Amino acid sequence: MHAEDTKNPFFHASVLTLYPEMFPGPLGISLAGKALTEKKWQLDTVQIRDFSENKHRMVDDTPAGGSAGMVMKPDVVARAIDSVSDGRPRLLMSPRGKPLTQKRVRELASGPGAIILCGRFEGVDERVIEARELEEVSIGDYILSGGETAAIVLLDAIVRLLPGVMGNQESGETESFETGLLEHPHYTRPQIWEDRTIPEVLTSGNHKLIDQWRLEQAQRITEQRRPDLWAAYLQNQPAKKR
Ligand code: SAH
């Protein structure tokens, strides 16, 4: 178990969105939902539109310089952020952001929570990103229609690391990325299925051999599928014999 897992008493997420009805959504079921009910973490939504001072409750306007689409207004977004800012990290879900990693997820999970701004339309006015020092976070190289589903992905990854949320703490430790490797393959009964058997070593009862086999499989799969991760792994293991 990582030391920082134990020190966080309570994770508080505030999601700034034009669609609060999308929450808790998937975060309200299964382990995350149970943890939410048990108050192991807290989720608030803030309707950005409530901070518009325009009589039509406008939150967006046309892009300066022209082009298609609309841009979220800096004044409205800033007021929404300021209404909940209390020292928690301020994130903006954004395809231009730093790609999300398990390392960043773990750091966030060990902190007090997060304020998460969900973009819509073409995105938000650059000045509010600068002025409120928003950390832009991407969940991958593709474009979603809004930041809400990205925020749900981020929170799902965080919440499962919070103390007492995942039944089996250990299973979080061997997961893909935690070791720098993709995970080894899994098998369960029946012993033979469509003429395919479970690898013999796994039914041998020899835990040393099983661990060795799993490590070799993880290395093989990582080398084949993710040369980027494999190179980083090799660099971090200079002394160890593989
Ligand atoms: N015009 C933008 C895309 C806007 S998509 C561009 O080309 O970069 C609308 C909103 O969806 C974004 O403001 C962001 O909040 C969210 N979004 C889209 N793709 C995302 C991704 N890969 N990761 C995180 N958020 C994303």
mmCIF file of C-alpha atoms and ligand atoms in Angstrom:
data_model
loop_
_atom_site.group_PDB
_atom_site.id
_atom_site.type_symbol
_atom_site.label_atom_id
_atom_site.label_comp_id
_atom_site.label_asym_id
_atom_site.label_seq_id
_atom_site.Cartn_x
_atom_site.Cartn_y
_atom_site.Cartn_z
ATOM 1 C CA MET A 1 0.000 0.000 0.000
ATOM 2 C CA HIS A 2 1.339 3.437 -0.855
ATOM 3 C CA ALA A 3 1.871 5.691 2.139
ATOM 4 C CA GLU A 4 -0.140 8.546 0.700
ATOM 5 C CA ASP A 5 -3.247 6.366 0.441
ATOM 6 C CA THR A 6 -3.722 6.416 4.174
ATOM 7 C CA LYS A 7 -3.380 10.087 4.949
ATOM 8 C CA ASN A 8 -6.271 11.423 2.913
ATOM 9 C CA PRO A 9 -9.352 11.593 5.093
ATOM 10 C CA PHE A 10 -11.735 12.972 2.514
ATOM 11 C CA PHE A 11 -11.685 13.788 -1.180
ATOM 12 C CA HIS A 12 -13.899 16.694 -2.224
ATOM 13 C CA ALA A 13 -14.668 17.164 -5.922
ATOM 14 C CA SER A 14 -16.489 20.197 -7.300
ATOM 15 C CA VAL A 15 -17.434 19.895 -10.950
ATOM 16 C CA LEU A 16 -18.218 23.075 -12.879
ATOM 17 C CA THR A 17 -20.496 22.248 -15.773
ATOM 18 C CA LEU A 18 -23.387 23.347 -17.948
ATOM 19 C CA TYR A 19 -24.870 19.860 -17.483
ATOM 20 C CA PRO A 20 -24.942 19.047 -13.757
ATOM 21 C CA GLU A 21 -27.570 16.380 -14.477
ATOM 22 C CA MET A 22 -24.750 14.236 -15.950
ATOM 23 C CA PHE A 23 -23.486 13.713 -12.363
ATOM 24 C CA PRO A 24 -23.011 11.510 -10.463
ATOM 25 C CA GLY A 25 -23.969 9.337 -13.448
ATOM 26 C CA PRO A 26 -21.622 6.341 -13.528
ATOM 27 C CA LEU A 27 -19.952 7.634 -10.345
ATOM 28 C CA GLY A 28 -23.180 6.902 -8.483
ATOM 29 C CA ILE A 29 -23.026 3.140 -8.988
ATOM 30 C CA SER A 30 -20.785 0.274 -7.924
ATOM 31 C CA LEU A 31 -17.761 1.020 -5.732
ATOM 32 C CA ALA A 32 -17.636 4.781 -6.387
ATOM 33 C CA GLY A 33 -21.361 5.118 -5.714
ATOM 34 C CA LYS A 34 -21.179 3.111 -2.516
ATOM 35 C CA ALA A 35 -18.241 5.233 -1.345
ATOM 36 C CA LEU A 36 -20.215 8.376 -2.189
ATOM 37 C CA THR A 37 -23.188 7.198 -0.127
ATOM 38 C CA GLU A 38 -20.837 6.290 2.708
ATOM 39 C CA LYS A 39 -19.334 9.801 2.492
ATOM 40 C CA LYS A 40 -15.847 8.535 1.730
ATOM 41 C CA TRP A 41 -15.739 11.273 -0.843
ATOM 42 C CA GLN A 42 -17.917 14.225 -1.778
ATOM 43 C CA LEU A 43 -19.159 15.358 -5.180
ATOM 44 C CA ASP A 44 -20.743 18.769 -5.787
ATOM 45 C CA THR A 45 -21.752 20.236 -9.096
ATOM 46 C CA VAL A 46 -21.813 23.930 -9.910
ATOM 47 C CA GLN A 47 -24.055 25.147 -12.739
ATOM 48 C CA ILE A 48 -21.822 27.590 -14.606
ATOM 49 C CA ARG A 49 -24.899 29.284 -16.057
ATOM 50 C CA ASP A 50 -25.853 30.489 -12.564
ATOM 51 C CA PHE A 51 -22.871 32.858 -12.774
ATOM 52 C CA SER A 52 -23.964 34.611 -15.935
ATOM 53 C CA GLU A 53 -25.063 38.179 -15.309
ATOM 54 C CA ASN A 54 -26.640 38.363 -18.723
ATOM 55 C CA LYS A 55 -30.442 38.480 -18.809
ATOM 56 C CA HIS A 56 -30.463 35.568 -21.259
ATOM 57 C CA ARG A 57 -28.073 33.681 -18.947
ATOM 58 C CA MET A 58 -25.508 33.549 -21.759
ATOM 59 C CA VAL A 59 -22.276 31.683 -20.996
ATOM 60 C CA ASP A 60 -20.637 31.706 -24.431
ATOM 61 C CA ASP A 61 -19.920 34.125 -27.221
ATOM 62 C CA THR A 62 -18.459 34.103 -30.738
ATOM 63 C CA PRO A 63 -14.683 33.595 -31.135
ATOM 64 C CA ALA A 64 -12.579 36.710 -31.466
ATOM 65 C CA GLY A 65 -11.026 36.693 -34.931
ATOM 66 C CA GLY A 66 -13.925 34.694 -36.313
ATOM 67 C CA SER A 67 -14.412 30.965 -36.981
ATOM 68 C CA ALA A 68 -17.009 28.361 -36.238
ATOM 69 C CA GLY A 69 -18.412 27.617 -32.808
ATOM 70 C CA MET A 70 -18.617 29.467 -29.535
ATOM 71 C CA VAL A 71 -16.227 30.158 -26.650
ATOM 72 C CA MET A 72 -17.061 30.087 -22.938
ATOM 73 C CA LYS A 73 -16.834 33.578 -21.468
ATOM 74 C CA PRO A 74 -13.967 34.278 -19.051
ATOM 75 C CA ASP A 75 -15.968 36.411 -16.592
ATOM 76 C CA VAL A 76 -18.708 33.834 -16.142
ATOM 77 C CA VAL A 77 -16.287 30.919 -15.819
ATOM 78 C CA ALA A 78 -14.079 32.860 -13.364
ATOM 79 C CA ARG A 79 -17.030 33.630 -11.083
ATOM 80 C CA ALA A 80 -18.011 29.961 -11.089
ATOM 81 C CA ILE A 81 -14.442 28.939 -10.190
ATOM 82 C CA ASP A 82 -14.139 31.607 -7.493
ATOM 83 C CA SER A 83 -17.367 30.421 -5.867
ATOM 84 C CA VAL A 84 -15.703 27.137 -4.860
ATOM 85 C CA SER A 85 -11.938 27.911 -4.830
ATOM 86 C CA ASP A 86 -10.394 26.929 -1.513
ATOM 87 C CA GLY A 87 -6.859 25.771 -2.318
ATOM 88 C CA ARG A 88 -7.819 22.526 -4.051
ATOM 89 C CA PRO A 89 -6.144 21.955 -7.451
ATOM 90 C CA ARG A 90 -8.074 23.641 -10.264
ATOM 91 C CA LEU A 91 -8.293 21.487 -13.383
ATOM 92 C CA LEU A 92 -9.674 22.085 -16.847
ATOM 93 C CA MET A 93 -10.558 19.029 -18.896
ATOM 94 C CA SER A 94 -9.005 19.780 -22.276
ATOM 95 C CA PRO A 95 -7.671 17.874 -25.297
ATOM 96 C CA ARG A 96 -4.702 20.260 -25.219
ATOM 97 C CA GLY A 97 -3.844 19.251 -21.667
ATOM 98 C CA LYS A 98 -1.151 17.011 -20.310
ATOM 99 C CA PRO A 99 -2.235 13.409 -20.895
ATOM 100 C CA LEU A 100 -3.601 11.927 -17.681
ATOM 101 C CA THR A 101 -1.395 9.313 -16.029
ATOM 102 C CA GLN A 102 -1.833 6.948 -13.114
ATOM 103 C CA LYS A 103 0.896 8.965 -11.358
ATOM 104 C CA ARG A 104 -1.147 12.181 -11.541
ATOM 105 C CA VAL A 105 -4.292 10.289 -10.543
ATOM 106 C CA ARG A 106 -2.490 9.004 -7.453
ATOM 107 C CA GLU A 107 -1.227 12.475 -6.544
ATOM 108 C CA LEU A 108 -4.716 13.929 -6.850
ATOM 109 C CA ALA A 109 -6.195 11.061 -4.826
ATOM 110 C CA SER A 110 -3.802 11.814 -1.967
ATOM 111 C CA GLY A 111 -4.806 15.500 -1.904
ATOM 112 C CA PRO A 112 -7.870 17.347 -0.578
ATOM 113 C CA GLY A 113 -9.862 17.054 -3.794
ATOM 114 C CA ALA A 114 -10.210 18.950 -7.056
ATOM 115 C CA ILE A 115 -12.148 21.670 -8.768
ATOM 116 C CA ILE A 116 -12.876 20.418 -12.272
ATOM 117 C CA LEU A 117 -14.021 22.702 -15.070
ATOM 118 C CA CYS A 118 -15.797 20.988 -17.968
ATOM 119 C CA GLY A 119 -15.516 22.781 -21.294
ATOM 120 C CA ARG A 120 -18.215 22.856 -23.961
ATOM 121 C CA PHE A 121 -18.363 24.370 -27.445
ATOM 122 C CA GLU A 122 -14.856 25.249 -28.735
ATOM 123 C CA GLY A 123 -13.520 25.560 -25.213
ATOM 124 C CA VAL A 124 -12.905 28.406 -22.761
ATOM 125 C CA ASP A 125 -11.369 31.863 -23.186
ATOM 126 C CA GLU A 126 -7.588 31.539 -22.782
ATOM 127 C CA ARG A 127 -7.416 34.392 -20.274
ATOM 128 C CA VAL A 128 -9.361 32.549 -17.602
ATOM 129 C CA ILE A 129 -7.053 29.540 -17.978
ATOM 130 C CA GLU A 130 -4.108 31.839 -17.263
ATOM 131 C CA ALA A 131 -5.726 34.026 -14.615
ATOM 132 C CA ARG A 132 -7.061 31.120 -12.532
ATOM 133 C CA GLU A 133 -3.989 28.971 -13.240
ATOM 134 C CA LEU A 134 -5.983 26.007 -14.502
ATOM 135 C CA GLU A 135 -4.120 22.749 -15.022
ATOM 136 C CA GLU A 136 -5.265 21.389 -18.368
ATOM 137 C CA VAL A 137 -5.807 17.629 -18.292
ATOM 138 C CA SER A 138 -6.458 15.464 -21.343
ATOM 139 C CA ILE A 139 -7.803 11.923 -21.219
ATOM 140 C CA GLY A 140 -6.499 11.075 -24.684
ATOM 141 C CA ASP A 141 -5.895 12.176 -28.234
ATOM 142 C CA TYR A 142 -9.470 12.426 -29.436
ATOM 143 C CA ILE A 143 -12.186 15.060 -29.150
ATOM 144 C CA LEU A 144 -15.200 14.660 -26.880
ATOM 145 C CA SER A 145 -18.243 16.884 -27.110
ATOM 146 C CA GLY A 146 -17.704 18.155 -23.584
ATOM 147 C CA GLY A 147 -15.499 17.878 -20.523
ATOM 148 C CA GLU A 148 -18.102 16.062 -18.414
ATOM 149 C CA THR A 149 -17.335 12.536 -19.600
ATOM 150 C CA ALA A 150 -13.608 13.297 -19.212
ATOM 151 C CA ALA A 151 -14.238 14.505 -15.636
ATOM 152 C CA ILE A 152 -16.109 11.264 -14.918
ATOM 153 C CA VAL A 153 -13.129 9.266 -16.204
ATOM 154 C CA LEU A 154 -10.736 11.285 -14.032
ATOM 155 C CA LEU A 155 -12.886 10.940 -10.906
ATOM 156 C CA ASP A 156 -13.450 7.222 -11.478
ATOM 157 C CA ALA A 157 -9.687 6.706 -11.571
ATOM 158 C CA ILE A 158 -9.191 8.806 -8.418
ATOM 159 C CA VAL A 159 -12.024 7.440 -6.313
ATOM 160 C CA ARG A 160 -11.014 3.795 -6.627
ATOM 161 C CA LEU A 161 -7.699 4.715 -4.962
ATOM 162 C CA LEU A 162 -9.272 6.389 -1.926
ATOM 163 C CA PRO A 163 -8.894 4.527 1.368
ATOM 164 C CA GLY A 164 -11.611 1.952 1.926
ATOM 165 C CA VAL A 165 -13.143 2.245 -1.544
ATOM 166 C CA MET A 166 -11.673 -0.840 -3.236
ATOM 167 C CA GLY A 167 -12.273 -3.991 -1.260
ATOM 168 C CA ASN A 168 -8.966 -5.547 -2.149
ATOM 169 C CA GLN A 169 -6.260 -2.904 -1.730
ATOM 170 C CA GLU A 170 -3.648 -5.206 -3.187
ATOM 171 C CA SER A 171 -5.337 -5.523 -6.558
ATOM 172 C CA GLY A 172 -4.720 -1.788 -7.063
ATOM 173 C CA GLU A 173 -1.000 -2.421 -6.718
ATOM 174 C CA THR A 174 -0.376 -4.895 -9.540
ATOM 175 C CA GLU A 175 -2.681 -3.115 -11.971
ATOM 176 C CA SER A 176 -1.354 -1.984 -15.357
ATOM 177 C CA PHE A 177 0.808 1.182 -15.075
ATOM 178 C CA GLU A 178 1.351 0.849 -11.317
ATOM 179 C CA THR A 179 4.456 -1.240 -11.957
ATOM 180 C CA GLY A 180 5.439 0.513 -15.188
ATOM 181 C CA LEU A 181 4.225 -2.554 -17.073
ATOM 182 C CA LEU A 182 0.927 -3.611 -18.571
ATOM 183 C CA GLU A 183 -0.696 -6.339 -16.563
ATOM 184 C CA HIS A 184 -0.226 -10.069 -17.088
ATOM 185 C CA PRO A 185 -3.158 -12.093 -18.523
ATOM 186 C CA HIS A 186 -5.875 -13.443 -16.240
ATOM 187 C CA TYR A 187 -7.646 -16.808 -16.235
ATOM 188 C CA THR A 188 -10.444 -18.373 -14.256
ATOM 189 C CA ARG A 189 -12.448 -21.621 -14.309
ATOM 190 C CA PRO A 190 -13.313 -23.712 -16.242
ATOM 191 C CA GLN A 191 -9.894 -25.345 -16.552
ATOM 192 C CA ILE A 192 -10.596 -26.173 -20.216
ATOM 193 C CA TRP A 193 -12.778 -23.921 -22.340
ATOM 194 C CA GLU A 194 -13.229 -24.376 -26.105
ATOM 195 C CA ASP A 195 -10.132 -26.620 -26.083
ATOM 196 C CA ARG A 196 -8.062 -23.896 -24.435
ATOM 197 C CA THR A 197 -6.416 -24.653 -21.129
ATOM 198 C CA ILE A 198 -5.248 -22.390 -18.346
ATOM 199 C CA PRO A 199 -1.409 -22.163 -18.443
ATOM 200 C CA GLU A 200 -0.129 -25.019 -16.326
ATOM 201 C CA VAL A 201 2.068 -22.906 -14.073
ATOM 202 C CA LEU A 202 -1.004 -21.114 -12.701
ATOM 203 C CA THR A 203 -2.429 -24.341 -11.336
ATOM 204 C CA SER A 204 0.923 -25.547 -9.957
ATOM 205 C CA GLY A 205 0.510 -23.928 -6.557
ATOM 206 C CA ASN A 206 4.132 -22.717 -6.770
ATOM 207 C CA HIS A 207 3.824 -19.014 -6.019
ATOM 208 C CA LYS A 208 7.404 -18.192 -6.837
ATOM 209 C CA LEU A 209 7.037 -19.692 -10.295
ATOM 210 C CA ILE A 210 3.663 -18.012 -10.744
ATOM 211 C CA ASP A 211 5.106 -14.582 -9.882
ATOM 212 C CA GLN A 212 7.984 -15.183 -12.264
ATOM 213 C CA TRP A 213 5.610 -16.238 -15.060
ATOM 214 C CA ARG A 214 3.374 -13.203 -14.490
ATOM 215 C CA LEU A 215 6.339 -10.833 -14.597
ATOM 216 C CA GLU A 216 7.577 -12.390 -17.846
ATOM 217 C CA GLN A 217 4.114 -12.118 -19.395
ATOM 218 C CA ALA A 218 3.771 -8.500 -18.295
ATOM 219 C CA GLN A 219 7.167 -7.722 -19.816
ATOM 220 C CA ARG A 220 6.330 -9.520 -23.059
ATOM 221 C CA ILE A 221 2.972 -7.766 -23.473
ATOM 222 C CA THR A 222 4.429 -4.352 -22.642
ATOM 223 C CA GLU A 223 7.313 -4.798 -25.066
ATOM 224 C CA GLN A 224 4.916 -5.850 -27.850
ATOM 225 C CA ARG A 225 2.151 -3.346 -27.301
ATOM 226 C CA ARG A 226 3.723 -0.278 -25.765
ATOM 227 C CA PRO A 227 7.303 0.421 -26.823
ATOM 228 C CA ASP A 228 7.062 3.771 -25.010
ATOM 229 C CA LEU A 229 6.297 2.157 -21.646
ATOM 230 C CA TRP A 230 8.817 -0.593 -22.291
ATOM 231 C CA ALA A 231 11.646 1.889 -22.912
ATOM 232 C CA ALA A 232 10.801 3.761 -19.704
ATOM 233 C CA TYR A 233 10.628 0.495 -17.758
ATOM 234 C CA LEU A 234 14.043 -0.632 -19.002
ATOM 235 C CA GLN A 235 15.500 2.713 -18.070
ATOM 236 C CA ASN A 236 14.145 2.409 -14.518
ATOM 237 C CA GLN A 237 15.578 -1.088 -14.010
ATOM 238 C CA PRO A 238 19.279 -0.704 -14.860
ATOM 239 C CA ALA A 239 20.536 -2.961 -12.094
ATOM 240 C CA LYS A 240 17.967 -5.740 -12.337
ATOM 241 C CA LYS A 241 18.537 -8.749 -14.527
ATOM 242 C CA ARG A 242 15.567 -9.468 -16.780
HETATM 243 N N1 SAH B 1 -11.929 23.051 -29.977
HETATM 244 C C1 SAH B 1 -11.287 22.172 -29.056
HETATM 245 C C2 SAH B 1 -12.176 20.980 -28.693
HETATM 246 C C3 SAH B 1 -13.358 21.351 -27.846
HETATM 247 S S1 SAH B 1 -14.258 19.968 -27.335
HETATM 248 C C4 SAH B 1 -9.972 21.672 -29.688
HETATM 249 O O1 SAH B 1 -9.930 21.473 -30.875
HETATM 250 O O2 SAH B 1 -9.021 21.451 -28.937
HETATM 251 C C5 SAH B 1 -15.220 20.638 -26.026
HETATM 252 C C6 SAH B 1 -14.747 20.358 -24.615
HETATM 253 O O3 SAH B 1 -14.698 18.949 -24.403
HETATM 254 C C7 SAH B 1 -13.353 20.834 -24.260
HETATM 255 O O4 SAH B 1 -13.370 22.176 -23.864
HETATM 256 C C8 SAH B 1 -12.962 19.920 -23.134
HETATM 257 O O5 SAH B 1 -13.468 20.381 -21.897
HETATM 258 C C9 SAH B 1 -13.670 18.635 -23.478
HETATM 259 N N2 SAH B 1 -12.788 17.640 -24.108
HETATM 260 C C10 SAH B 1 -12.812 17.224 -25.406
HETATM 261 N N3 SAH B 1 -11.885 16.310 -25.655
HETATM 262 C C11 SAH B 1 -11.241 16.086 -24.491
HETATM 263 C C12 SAH B 1 -10.162 15.231 -24.110
HETATM 264 N N4 SAH B 1 -9.576 14.431 -24.981
HETATM 265 N N5 SAH B 1 -9.742 15.268 -22.821
HETATM 266 C C13 SAH B 1 -10.338 16.106 -21.930
HETATM 267 N N6 SAH B 1 -11.360 16.927 -22.230
HETATM 268 C C14 SAH B 1 -11.809 16.925 -23.491
#
